PDB file of N, CA, C and O in Angstrom:
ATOM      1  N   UNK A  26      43.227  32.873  -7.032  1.00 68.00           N
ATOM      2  CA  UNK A  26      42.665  31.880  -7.915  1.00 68.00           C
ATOM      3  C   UNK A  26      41.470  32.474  -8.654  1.00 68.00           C
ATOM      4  O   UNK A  26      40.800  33.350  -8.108  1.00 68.00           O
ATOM      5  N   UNK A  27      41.186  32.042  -9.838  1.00 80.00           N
ATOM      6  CA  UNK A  27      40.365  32.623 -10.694  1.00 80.00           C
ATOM      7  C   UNK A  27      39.050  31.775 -10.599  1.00 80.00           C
ATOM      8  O   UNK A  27      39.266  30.628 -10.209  1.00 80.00           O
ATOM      9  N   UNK A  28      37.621  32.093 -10.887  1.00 81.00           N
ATOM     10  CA  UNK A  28      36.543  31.192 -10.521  1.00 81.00           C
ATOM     11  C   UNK A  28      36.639  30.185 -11.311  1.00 81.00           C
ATOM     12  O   UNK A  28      36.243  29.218 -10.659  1.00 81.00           O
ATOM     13  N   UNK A  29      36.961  29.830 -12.423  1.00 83.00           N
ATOM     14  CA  UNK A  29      37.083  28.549 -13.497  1.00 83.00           C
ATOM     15  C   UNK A  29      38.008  27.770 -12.556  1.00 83.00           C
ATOM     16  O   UNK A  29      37.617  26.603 -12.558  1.00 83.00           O
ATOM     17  N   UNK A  30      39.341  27.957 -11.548  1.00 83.00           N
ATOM     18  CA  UNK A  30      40.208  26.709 -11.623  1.00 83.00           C
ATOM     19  C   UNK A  30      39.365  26.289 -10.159  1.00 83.00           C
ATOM     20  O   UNK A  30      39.264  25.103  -9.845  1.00 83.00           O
ATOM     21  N   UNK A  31      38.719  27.487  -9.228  1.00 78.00           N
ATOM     22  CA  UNK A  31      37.817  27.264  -8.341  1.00 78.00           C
ATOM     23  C   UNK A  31      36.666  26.041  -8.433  1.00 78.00           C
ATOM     24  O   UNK A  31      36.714  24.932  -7.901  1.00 78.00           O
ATOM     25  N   UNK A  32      35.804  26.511  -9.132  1.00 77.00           N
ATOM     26  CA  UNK A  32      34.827  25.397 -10.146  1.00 77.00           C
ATOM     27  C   UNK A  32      35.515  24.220  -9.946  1.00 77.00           C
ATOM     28  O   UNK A  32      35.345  23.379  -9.064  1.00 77.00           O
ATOM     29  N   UNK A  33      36.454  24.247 -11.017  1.00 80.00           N
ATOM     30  CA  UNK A  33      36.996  22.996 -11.505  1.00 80.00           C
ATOM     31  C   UNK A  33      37.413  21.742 -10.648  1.00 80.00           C
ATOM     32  O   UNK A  33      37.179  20.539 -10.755  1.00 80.00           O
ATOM     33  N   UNK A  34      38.420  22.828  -9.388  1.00 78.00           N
ATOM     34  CA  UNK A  34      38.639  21.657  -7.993  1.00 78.00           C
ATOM     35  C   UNK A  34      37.289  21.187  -7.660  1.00 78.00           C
ATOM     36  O   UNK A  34      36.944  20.010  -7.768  1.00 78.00           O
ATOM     37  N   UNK A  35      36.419  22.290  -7.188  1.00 73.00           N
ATOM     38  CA  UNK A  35      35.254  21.421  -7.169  1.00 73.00           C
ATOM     39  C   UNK A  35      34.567  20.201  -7.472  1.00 73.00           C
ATOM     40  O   UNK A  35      34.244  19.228  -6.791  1.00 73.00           O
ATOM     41  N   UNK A  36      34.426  20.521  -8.706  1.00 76.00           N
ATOM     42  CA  UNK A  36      33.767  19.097  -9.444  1.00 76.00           C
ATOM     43  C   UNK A  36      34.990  18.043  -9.639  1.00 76.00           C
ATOM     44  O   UNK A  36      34.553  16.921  -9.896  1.00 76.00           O
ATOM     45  N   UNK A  37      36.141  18.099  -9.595  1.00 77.00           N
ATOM     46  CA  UNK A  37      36.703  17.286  -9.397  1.00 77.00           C
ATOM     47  C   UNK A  37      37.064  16.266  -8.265  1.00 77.00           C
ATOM     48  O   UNK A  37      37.603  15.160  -8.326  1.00 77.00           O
ATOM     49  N   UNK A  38      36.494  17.151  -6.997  1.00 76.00           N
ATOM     50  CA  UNK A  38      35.834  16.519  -5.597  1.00 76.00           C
ATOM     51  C   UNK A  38      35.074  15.743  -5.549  1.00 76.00           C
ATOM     52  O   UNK A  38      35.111  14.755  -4.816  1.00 76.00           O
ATOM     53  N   UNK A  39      34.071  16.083  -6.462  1.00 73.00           N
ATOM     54  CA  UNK A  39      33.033  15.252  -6.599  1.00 73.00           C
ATOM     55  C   UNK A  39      31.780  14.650  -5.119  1.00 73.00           C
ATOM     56  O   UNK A  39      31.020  13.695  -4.956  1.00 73.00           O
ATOM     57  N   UNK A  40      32.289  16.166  -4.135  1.00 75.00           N
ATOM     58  CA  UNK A  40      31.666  16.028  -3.010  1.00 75.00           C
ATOM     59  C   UNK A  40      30.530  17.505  -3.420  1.00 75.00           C
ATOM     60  O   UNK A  40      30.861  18.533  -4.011  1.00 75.00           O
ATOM     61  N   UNK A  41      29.177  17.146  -2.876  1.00 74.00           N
ATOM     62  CA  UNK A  41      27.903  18.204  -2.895  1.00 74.00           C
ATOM     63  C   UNK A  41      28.012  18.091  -1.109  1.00 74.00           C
ATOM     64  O   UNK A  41      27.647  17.367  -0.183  1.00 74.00           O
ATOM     65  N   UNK A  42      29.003  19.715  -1.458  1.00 76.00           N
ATOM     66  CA  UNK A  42      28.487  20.535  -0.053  1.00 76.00           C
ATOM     67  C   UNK A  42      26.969  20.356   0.429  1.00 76.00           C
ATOM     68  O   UNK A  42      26.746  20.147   1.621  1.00 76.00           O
ATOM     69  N   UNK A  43      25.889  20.443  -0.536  1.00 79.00           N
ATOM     70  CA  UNK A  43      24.211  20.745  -0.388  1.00 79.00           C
ATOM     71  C   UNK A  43      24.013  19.319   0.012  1.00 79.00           C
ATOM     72  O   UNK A  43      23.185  19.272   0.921  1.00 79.00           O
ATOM     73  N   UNK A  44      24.438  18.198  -0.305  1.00 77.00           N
ATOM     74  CA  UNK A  44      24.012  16.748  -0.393  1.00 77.00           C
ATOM     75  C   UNK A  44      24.654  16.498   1.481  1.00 77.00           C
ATOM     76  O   UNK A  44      24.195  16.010   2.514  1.00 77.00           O
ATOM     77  N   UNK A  45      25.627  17.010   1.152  1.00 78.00           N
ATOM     78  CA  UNK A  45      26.098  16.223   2.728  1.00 78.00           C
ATOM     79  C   UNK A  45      25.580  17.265   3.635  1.00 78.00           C
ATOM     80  O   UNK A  45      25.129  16.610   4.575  1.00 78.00           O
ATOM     81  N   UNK A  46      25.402  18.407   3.868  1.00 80.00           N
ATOM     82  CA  UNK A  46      24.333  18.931   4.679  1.00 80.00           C
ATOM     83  C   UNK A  46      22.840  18.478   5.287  1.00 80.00           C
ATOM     84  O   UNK A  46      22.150  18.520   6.306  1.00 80.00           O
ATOM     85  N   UNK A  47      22.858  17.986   3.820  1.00 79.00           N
ATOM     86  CA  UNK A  47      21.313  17.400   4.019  1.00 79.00           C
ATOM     87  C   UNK A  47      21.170  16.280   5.063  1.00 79.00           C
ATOM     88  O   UNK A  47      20.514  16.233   6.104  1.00 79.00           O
ATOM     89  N   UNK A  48      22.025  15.348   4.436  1.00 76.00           N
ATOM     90  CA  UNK A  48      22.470  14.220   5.721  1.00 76.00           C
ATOM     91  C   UNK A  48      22.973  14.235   6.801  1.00 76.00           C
ATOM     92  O   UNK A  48      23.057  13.268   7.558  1.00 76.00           O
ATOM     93  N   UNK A  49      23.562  15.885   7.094  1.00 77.00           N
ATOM     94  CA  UNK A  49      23.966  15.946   8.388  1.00 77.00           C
ATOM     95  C   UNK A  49      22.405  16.495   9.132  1.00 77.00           C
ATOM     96  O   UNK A  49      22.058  16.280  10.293  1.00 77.00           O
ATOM     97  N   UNK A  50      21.823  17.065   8.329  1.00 80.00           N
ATOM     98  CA  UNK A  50      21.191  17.726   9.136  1.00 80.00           C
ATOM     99  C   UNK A  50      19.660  16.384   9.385  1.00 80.00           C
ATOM    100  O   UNK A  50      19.084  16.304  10.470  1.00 80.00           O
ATOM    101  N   UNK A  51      19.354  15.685   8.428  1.00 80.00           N
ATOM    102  CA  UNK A  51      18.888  14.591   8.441  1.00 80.00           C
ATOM    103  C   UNK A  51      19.144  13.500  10.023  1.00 80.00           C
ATOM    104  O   UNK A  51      18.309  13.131  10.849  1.00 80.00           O
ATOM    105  N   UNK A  52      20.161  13.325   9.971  1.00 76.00           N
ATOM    106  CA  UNK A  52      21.311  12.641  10.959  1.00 76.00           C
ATOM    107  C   UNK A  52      20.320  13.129  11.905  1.00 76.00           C
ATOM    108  O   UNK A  52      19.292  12.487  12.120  1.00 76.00           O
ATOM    109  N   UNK A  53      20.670  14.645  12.694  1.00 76.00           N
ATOM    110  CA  UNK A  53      20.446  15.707  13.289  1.00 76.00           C
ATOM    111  C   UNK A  53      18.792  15.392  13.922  1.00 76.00           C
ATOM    112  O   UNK A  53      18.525  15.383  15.124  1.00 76.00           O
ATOM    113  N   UNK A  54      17.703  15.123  12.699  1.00 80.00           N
ATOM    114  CA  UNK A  54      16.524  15.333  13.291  1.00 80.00           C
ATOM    115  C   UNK A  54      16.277  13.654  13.580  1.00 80.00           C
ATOM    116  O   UNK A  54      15.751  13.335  14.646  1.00 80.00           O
ATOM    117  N   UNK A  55      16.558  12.909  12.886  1.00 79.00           N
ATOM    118  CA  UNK A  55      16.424  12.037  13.536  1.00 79.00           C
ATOM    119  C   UNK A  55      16.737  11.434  14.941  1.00 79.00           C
ATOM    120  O   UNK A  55      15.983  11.051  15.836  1.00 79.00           O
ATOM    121  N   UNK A  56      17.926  11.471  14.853  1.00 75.00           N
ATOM    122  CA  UNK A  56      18.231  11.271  16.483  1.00 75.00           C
ATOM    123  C   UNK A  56      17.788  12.340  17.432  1.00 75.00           C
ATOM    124  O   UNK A  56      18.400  12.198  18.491  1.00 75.00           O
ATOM    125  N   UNK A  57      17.270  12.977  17.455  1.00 78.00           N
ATOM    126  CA  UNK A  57      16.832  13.833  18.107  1.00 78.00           C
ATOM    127  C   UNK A  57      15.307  13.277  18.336  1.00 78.00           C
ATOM    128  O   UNK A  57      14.704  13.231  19.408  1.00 78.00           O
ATOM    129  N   UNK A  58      14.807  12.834  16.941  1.00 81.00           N
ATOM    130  CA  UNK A  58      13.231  12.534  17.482  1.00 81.00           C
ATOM    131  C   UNK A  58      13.545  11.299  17.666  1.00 81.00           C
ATOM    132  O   UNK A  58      12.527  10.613  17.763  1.00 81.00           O
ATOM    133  N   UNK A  59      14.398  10.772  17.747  1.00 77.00           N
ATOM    134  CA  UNK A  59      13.936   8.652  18.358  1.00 77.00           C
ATOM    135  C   UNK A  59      14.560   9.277  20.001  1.00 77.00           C
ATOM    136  O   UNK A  59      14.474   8.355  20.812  1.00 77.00           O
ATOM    137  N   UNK A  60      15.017  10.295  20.513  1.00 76.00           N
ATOM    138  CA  UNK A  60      15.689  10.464  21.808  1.00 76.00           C
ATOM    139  C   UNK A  60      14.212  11.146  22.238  1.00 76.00           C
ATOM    140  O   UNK A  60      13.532  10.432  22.975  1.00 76.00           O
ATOM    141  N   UNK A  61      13.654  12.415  21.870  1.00 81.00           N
ATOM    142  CA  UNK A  61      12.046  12.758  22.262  1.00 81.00           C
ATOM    143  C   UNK A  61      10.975  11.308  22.482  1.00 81.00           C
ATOM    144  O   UNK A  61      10.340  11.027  23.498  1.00 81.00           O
ATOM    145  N   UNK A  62      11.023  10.638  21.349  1.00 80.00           N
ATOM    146  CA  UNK A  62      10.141   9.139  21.350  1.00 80.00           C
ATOM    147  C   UNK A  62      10.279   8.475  22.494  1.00 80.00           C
ATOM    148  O   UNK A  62       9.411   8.105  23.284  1.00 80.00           O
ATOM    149  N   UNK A  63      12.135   8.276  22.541  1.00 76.00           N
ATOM    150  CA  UNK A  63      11.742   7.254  24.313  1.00 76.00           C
ATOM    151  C   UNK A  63      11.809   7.892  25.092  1.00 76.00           C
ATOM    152  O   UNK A  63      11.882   7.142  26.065  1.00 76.00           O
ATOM    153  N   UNK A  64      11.857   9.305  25.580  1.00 78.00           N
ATOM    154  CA  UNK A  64      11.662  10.108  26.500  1.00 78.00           C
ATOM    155  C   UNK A  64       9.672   9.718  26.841  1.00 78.00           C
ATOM    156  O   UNK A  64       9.202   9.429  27.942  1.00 78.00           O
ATOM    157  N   UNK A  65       9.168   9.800  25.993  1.00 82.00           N
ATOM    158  CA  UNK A  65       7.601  10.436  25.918  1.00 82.00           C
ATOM    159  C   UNK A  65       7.043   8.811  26.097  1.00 82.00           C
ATOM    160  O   UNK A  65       5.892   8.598  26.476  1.00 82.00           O
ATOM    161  N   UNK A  66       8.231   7.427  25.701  1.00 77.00           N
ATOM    162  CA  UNK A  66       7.310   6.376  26.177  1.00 77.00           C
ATOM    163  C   UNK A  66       8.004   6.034  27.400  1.00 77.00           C
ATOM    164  O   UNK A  66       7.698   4.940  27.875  1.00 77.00           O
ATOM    165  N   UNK A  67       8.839   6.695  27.995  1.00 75.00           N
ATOM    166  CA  UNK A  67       9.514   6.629  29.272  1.00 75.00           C
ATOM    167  C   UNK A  67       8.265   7.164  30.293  1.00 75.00           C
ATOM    168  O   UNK A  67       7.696   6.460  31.128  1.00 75.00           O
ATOM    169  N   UNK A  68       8.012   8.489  30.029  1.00 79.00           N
ATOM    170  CA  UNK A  68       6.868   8.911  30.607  1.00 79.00           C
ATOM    171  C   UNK A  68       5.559   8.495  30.650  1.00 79.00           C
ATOM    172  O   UNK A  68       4.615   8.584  31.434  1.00 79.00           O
ATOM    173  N   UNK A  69       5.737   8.118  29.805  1.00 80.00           N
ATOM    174  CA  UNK A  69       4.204   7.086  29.780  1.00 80.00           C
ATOM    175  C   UNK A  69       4.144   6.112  30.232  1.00 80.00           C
ATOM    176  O   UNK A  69       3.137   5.888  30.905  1.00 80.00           O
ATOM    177  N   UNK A  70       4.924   5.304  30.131  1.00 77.00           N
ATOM    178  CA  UNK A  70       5.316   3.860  31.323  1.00 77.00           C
ATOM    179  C   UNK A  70       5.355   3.989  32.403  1.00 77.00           C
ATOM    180  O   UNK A  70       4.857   3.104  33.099  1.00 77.00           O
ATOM    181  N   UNK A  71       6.144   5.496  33.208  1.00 76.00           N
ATOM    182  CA  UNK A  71       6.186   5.698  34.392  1.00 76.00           C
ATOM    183  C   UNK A  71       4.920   6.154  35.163  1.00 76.00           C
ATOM    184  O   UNK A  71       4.953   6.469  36.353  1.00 76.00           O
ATOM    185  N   UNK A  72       4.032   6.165  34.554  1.00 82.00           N
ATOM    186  CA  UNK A  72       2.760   6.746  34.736  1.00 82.00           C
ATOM    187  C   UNK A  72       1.681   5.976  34.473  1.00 82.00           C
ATOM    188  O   UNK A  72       0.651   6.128  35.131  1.00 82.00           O
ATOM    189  N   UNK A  73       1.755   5.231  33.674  1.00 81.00           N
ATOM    190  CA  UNK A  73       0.771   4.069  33.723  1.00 81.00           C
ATOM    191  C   UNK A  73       1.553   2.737  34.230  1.00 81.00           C
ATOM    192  O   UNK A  73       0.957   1.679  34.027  1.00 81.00           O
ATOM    193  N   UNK A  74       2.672   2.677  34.793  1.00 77.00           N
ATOM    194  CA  UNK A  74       3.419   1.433  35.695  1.00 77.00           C
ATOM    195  C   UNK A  74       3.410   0.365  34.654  1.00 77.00           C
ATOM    196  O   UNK A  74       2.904  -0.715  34.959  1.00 77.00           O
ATOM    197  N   UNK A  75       4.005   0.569  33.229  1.00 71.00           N
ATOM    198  CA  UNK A  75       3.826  -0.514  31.754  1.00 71.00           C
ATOM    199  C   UNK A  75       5.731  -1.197  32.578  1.00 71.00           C
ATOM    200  O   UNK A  75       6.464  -0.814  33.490  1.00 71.00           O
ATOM    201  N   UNK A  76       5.751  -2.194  31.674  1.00 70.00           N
ATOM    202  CA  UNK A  76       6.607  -2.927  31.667  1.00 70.00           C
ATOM    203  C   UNK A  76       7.976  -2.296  30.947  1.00 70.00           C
ATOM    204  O   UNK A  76       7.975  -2.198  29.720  1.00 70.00           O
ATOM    205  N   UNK A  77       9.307  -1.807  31.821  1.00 67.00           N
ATOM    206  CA  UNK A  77      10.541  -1.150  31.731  1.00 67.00           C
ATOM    207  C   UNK A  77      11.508  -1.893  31.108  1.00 67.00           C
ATOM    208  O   UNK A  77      12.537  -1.372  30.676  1.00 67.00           O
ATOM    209  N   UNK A  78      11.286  -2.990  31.029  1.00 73.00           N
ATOM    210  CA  UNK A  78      12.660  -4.241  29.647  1.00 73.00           C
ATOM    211  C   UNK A  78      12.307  -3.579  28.311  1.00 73.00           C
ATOM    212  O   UNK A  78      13.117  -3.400  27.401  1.00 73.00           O
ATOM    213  N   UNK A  79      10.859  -3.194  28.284  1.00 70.00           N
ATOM    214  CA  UNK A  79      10.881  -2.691  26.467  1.00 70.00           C
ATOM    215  C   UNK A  79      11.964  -1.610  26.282  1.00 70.00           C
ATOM    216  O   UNK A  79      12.863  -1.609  25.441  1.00 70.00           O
ATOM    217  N   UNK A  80      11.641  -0.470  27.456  1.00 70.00           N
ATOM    218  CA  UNK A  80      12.497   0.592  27.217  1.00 70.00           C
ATOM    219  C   UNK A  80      13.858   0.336  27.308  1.00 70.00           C
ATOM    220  O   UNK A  80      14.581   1.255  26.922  1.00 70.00           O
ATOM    221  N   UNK A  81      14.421  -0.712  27.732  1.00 75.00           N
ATOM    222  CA  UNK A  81      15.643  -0.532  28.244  1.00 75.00           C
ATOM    223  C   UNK A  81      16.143  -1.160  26.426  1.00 75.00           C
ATOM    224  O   UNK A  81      17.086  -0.579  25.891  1.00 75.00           O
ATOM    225  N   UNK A  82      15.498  -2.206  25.727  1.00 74.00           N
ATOM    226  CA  UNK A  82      16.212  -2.723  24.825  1.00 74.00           C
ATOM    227  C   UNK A  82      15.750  -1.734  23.667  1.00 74.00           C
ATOM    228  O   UNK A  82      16.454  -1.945  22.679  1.00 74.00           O
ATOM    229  N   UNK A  83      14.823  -0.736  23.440  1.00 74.00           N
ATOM    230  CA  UNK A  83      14.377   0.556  23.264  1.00 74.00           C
ATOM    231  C   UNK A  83      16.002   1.442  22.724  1.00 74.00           C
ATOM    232  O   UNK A  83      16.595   1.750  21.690  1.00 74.00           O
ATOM    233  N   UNK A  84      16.173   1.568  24.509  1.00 76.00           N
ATOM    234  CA  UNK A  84      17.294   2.751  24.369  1.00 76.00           C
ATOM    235  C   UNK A  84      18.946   1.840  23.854  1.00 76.00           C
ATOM    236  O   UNK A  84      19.753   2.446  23.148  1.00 76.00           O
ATOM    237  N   UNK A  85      19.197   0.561  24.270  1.00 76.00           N
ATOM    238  CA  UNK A  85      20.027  -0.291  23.886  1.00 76.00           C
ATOM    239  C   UNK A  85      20.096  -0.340  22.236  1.00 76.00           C
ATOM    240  O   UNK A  85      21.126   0.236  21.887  1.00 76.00           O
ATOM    241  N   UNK A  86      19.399  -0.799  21.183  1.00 76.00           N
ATOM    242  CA  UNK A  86      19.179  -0.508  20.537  1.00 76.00           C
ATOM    243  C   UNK A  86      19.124   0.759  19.604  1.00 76.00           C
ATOM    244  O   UNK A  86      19.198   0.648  18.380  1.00 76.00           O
ATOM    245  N   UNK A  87      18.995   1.936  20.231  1.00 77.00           N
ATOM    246  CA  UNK A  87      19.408   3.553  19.559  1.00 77.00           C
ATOM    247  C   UNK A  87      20.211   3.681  19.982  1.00 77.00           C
ATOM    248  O   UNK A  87      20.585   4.627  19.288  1.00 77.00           O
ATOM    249  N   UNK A  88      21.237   3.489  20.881  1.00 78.00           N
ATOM    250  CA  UNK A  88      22.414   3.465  20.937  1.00 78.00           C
ATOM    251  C   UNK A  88      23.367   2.835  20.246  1.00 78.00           C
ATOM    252  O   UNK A  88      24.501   3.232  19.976  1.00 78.00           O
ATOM    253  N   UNK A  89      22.772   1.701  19.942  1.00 75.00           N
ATOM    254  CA  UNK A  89      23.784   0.876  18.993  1.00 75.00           C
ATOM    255  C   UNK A  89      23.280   1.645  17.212  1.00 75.00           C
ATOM    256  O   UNK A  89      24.028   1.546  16.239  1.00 75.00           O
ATOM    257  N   UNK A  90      22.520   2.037  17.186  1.00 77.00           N
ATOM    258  CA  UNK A  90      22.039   2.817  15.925  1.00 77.00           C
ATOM    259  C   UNK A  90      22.773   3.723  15.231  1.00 77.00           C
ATOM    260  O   UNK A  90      23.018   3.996  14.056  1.00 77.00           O
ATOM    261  N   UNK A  91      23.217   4.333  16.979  1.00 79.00           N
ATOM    262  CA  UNK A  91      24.092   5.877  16.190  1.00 79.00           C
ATOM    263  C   UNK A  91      25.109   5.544  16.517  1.00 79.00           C
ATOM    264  O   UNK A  91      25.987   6.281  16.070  1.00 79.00           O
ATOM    265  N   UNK A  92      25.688   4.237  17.501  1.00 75.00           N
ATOM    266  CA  UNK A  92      27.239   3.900  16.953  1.00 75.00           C
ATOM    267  C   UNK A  92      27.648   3.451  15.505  1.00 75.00           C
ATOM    268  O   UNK A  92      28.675   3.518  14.830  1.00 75.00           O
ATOM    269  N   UNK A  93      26.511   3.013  15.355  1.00 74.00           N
ATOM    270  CA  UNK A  93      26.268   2.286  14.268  1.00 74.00           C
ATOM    271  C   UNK A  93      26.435   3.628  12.616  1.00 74.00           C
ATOM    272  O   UNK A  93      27.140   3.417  11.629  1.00 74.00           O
ATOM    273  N   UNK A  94      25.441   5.032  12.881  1.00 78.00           N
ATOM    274  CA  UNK A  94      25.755   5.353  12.504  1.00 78.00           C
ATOM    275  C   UNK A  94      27.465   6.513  12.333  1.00 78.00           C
ATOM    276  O   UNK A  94      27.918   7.083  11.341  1.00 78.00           O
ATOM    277  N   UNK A  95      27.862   6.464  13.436  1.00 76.00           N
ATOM    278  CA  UNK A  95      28.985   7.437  13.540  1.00 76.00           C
ATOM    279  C   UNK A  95      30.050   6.759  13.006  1.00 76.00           C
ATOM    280  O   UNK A  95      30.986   7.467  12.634  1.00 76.00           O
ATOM    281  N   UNK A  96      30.181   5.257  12.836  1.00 70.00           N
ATOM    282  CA  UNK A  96      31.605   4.576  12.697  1.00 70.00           C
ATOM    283  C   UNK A  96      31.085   4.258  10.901  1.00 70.00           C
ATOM    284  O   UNK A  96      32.034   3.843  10.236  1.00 70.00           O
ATOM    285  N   UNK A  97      29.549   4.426   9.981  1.00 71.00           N
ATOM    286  CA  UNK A  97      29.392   4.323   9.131  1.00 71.00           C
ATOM    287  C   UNK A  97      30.200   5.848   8.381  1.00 71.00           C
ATOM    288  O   UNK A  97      31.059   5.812   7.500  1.00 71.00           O
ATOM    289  N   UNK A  98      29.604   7.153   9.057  1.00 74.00           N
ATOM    290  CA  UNK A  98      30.257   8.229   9.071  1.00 74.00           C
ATOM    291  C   UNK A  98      31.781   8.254   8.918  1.00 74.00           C
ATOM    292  O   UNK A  98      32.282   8.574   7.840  1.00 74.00           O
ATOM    293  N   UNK A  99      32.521   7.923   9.973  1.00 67.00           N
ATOM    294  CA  UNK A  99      33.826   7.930  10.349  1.00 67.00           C
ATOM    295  C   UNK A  99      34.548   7.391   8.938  1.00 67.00           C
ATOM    296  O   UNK A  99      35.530   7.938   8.435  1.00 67.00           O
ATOM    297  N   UNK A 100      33.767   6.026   8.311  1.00 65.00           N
ATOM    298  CA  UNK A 100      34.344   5.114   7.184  1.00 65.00           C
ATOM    299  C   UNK A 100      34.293   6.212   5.872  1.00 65.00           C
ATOM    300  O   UNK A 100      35.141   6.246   4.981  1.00 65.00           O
ATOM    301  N   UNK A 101      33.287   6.959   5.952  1.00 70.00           N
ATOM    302  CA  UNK A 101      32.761   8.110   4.772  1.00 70.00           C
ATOM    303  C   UNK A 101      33.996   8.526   4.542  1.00 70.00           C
ATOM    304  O   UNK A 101      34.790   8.127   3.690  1.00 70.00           O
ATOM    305  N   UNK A 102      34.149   9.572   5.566  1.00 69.00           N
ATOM    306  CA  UNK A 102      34.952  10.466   5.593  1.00 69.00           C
ATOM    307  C   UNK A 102      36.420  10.115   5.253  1.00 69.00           C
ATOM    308  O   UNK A 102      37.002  11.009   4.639  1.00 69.00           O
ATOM    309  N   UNK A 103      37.115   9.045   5.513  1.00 58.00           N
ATOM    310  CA  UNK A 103      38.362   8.632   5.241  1.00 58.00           C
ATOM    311  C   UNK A 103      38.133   8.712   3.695  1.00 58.00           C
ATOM    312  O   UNK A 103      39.041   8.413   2.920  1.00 58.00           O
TER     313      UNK A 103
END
């Protein structure tokens, strides 16, 4: 294949390799820092003896976040 009909499928995709990286990798740091966050107020509760229902609807809640986001994902992609 020659680079013009290359190109061309491309933009006719109308998908940015650079754009959806970004959001994966976006995806990526986020859940990663709301999973560090209730780790660090896990530890802190356990150590100052704070009240454990926050955390639990805490982690209930980011769980339903990233089901939330994976089945938004899943819909993308089709």
């Amino acid at each position: 294949m020659k680079k013009e009909e290359i190109l061309e499928k491309s933009r006719a995709e109308k998908k940015d390799e650079g754009v959806e990286f970004a959001l994966e990798k976006g995806r990526l740091y986020g859940v990663t820092g709301m999973t560090l966050l209730y780790f660090a107020l896990l530890i802190f509760n356990c150590i100052y003896k704070q009240n454990k229902g926050v955390l639990a609807v805490g982690l209930v809640s980011s769980l339903m976040a990233v089901g939330f986001l994976i089945s938004h994902v899943m819909i993308a992609v089709r």
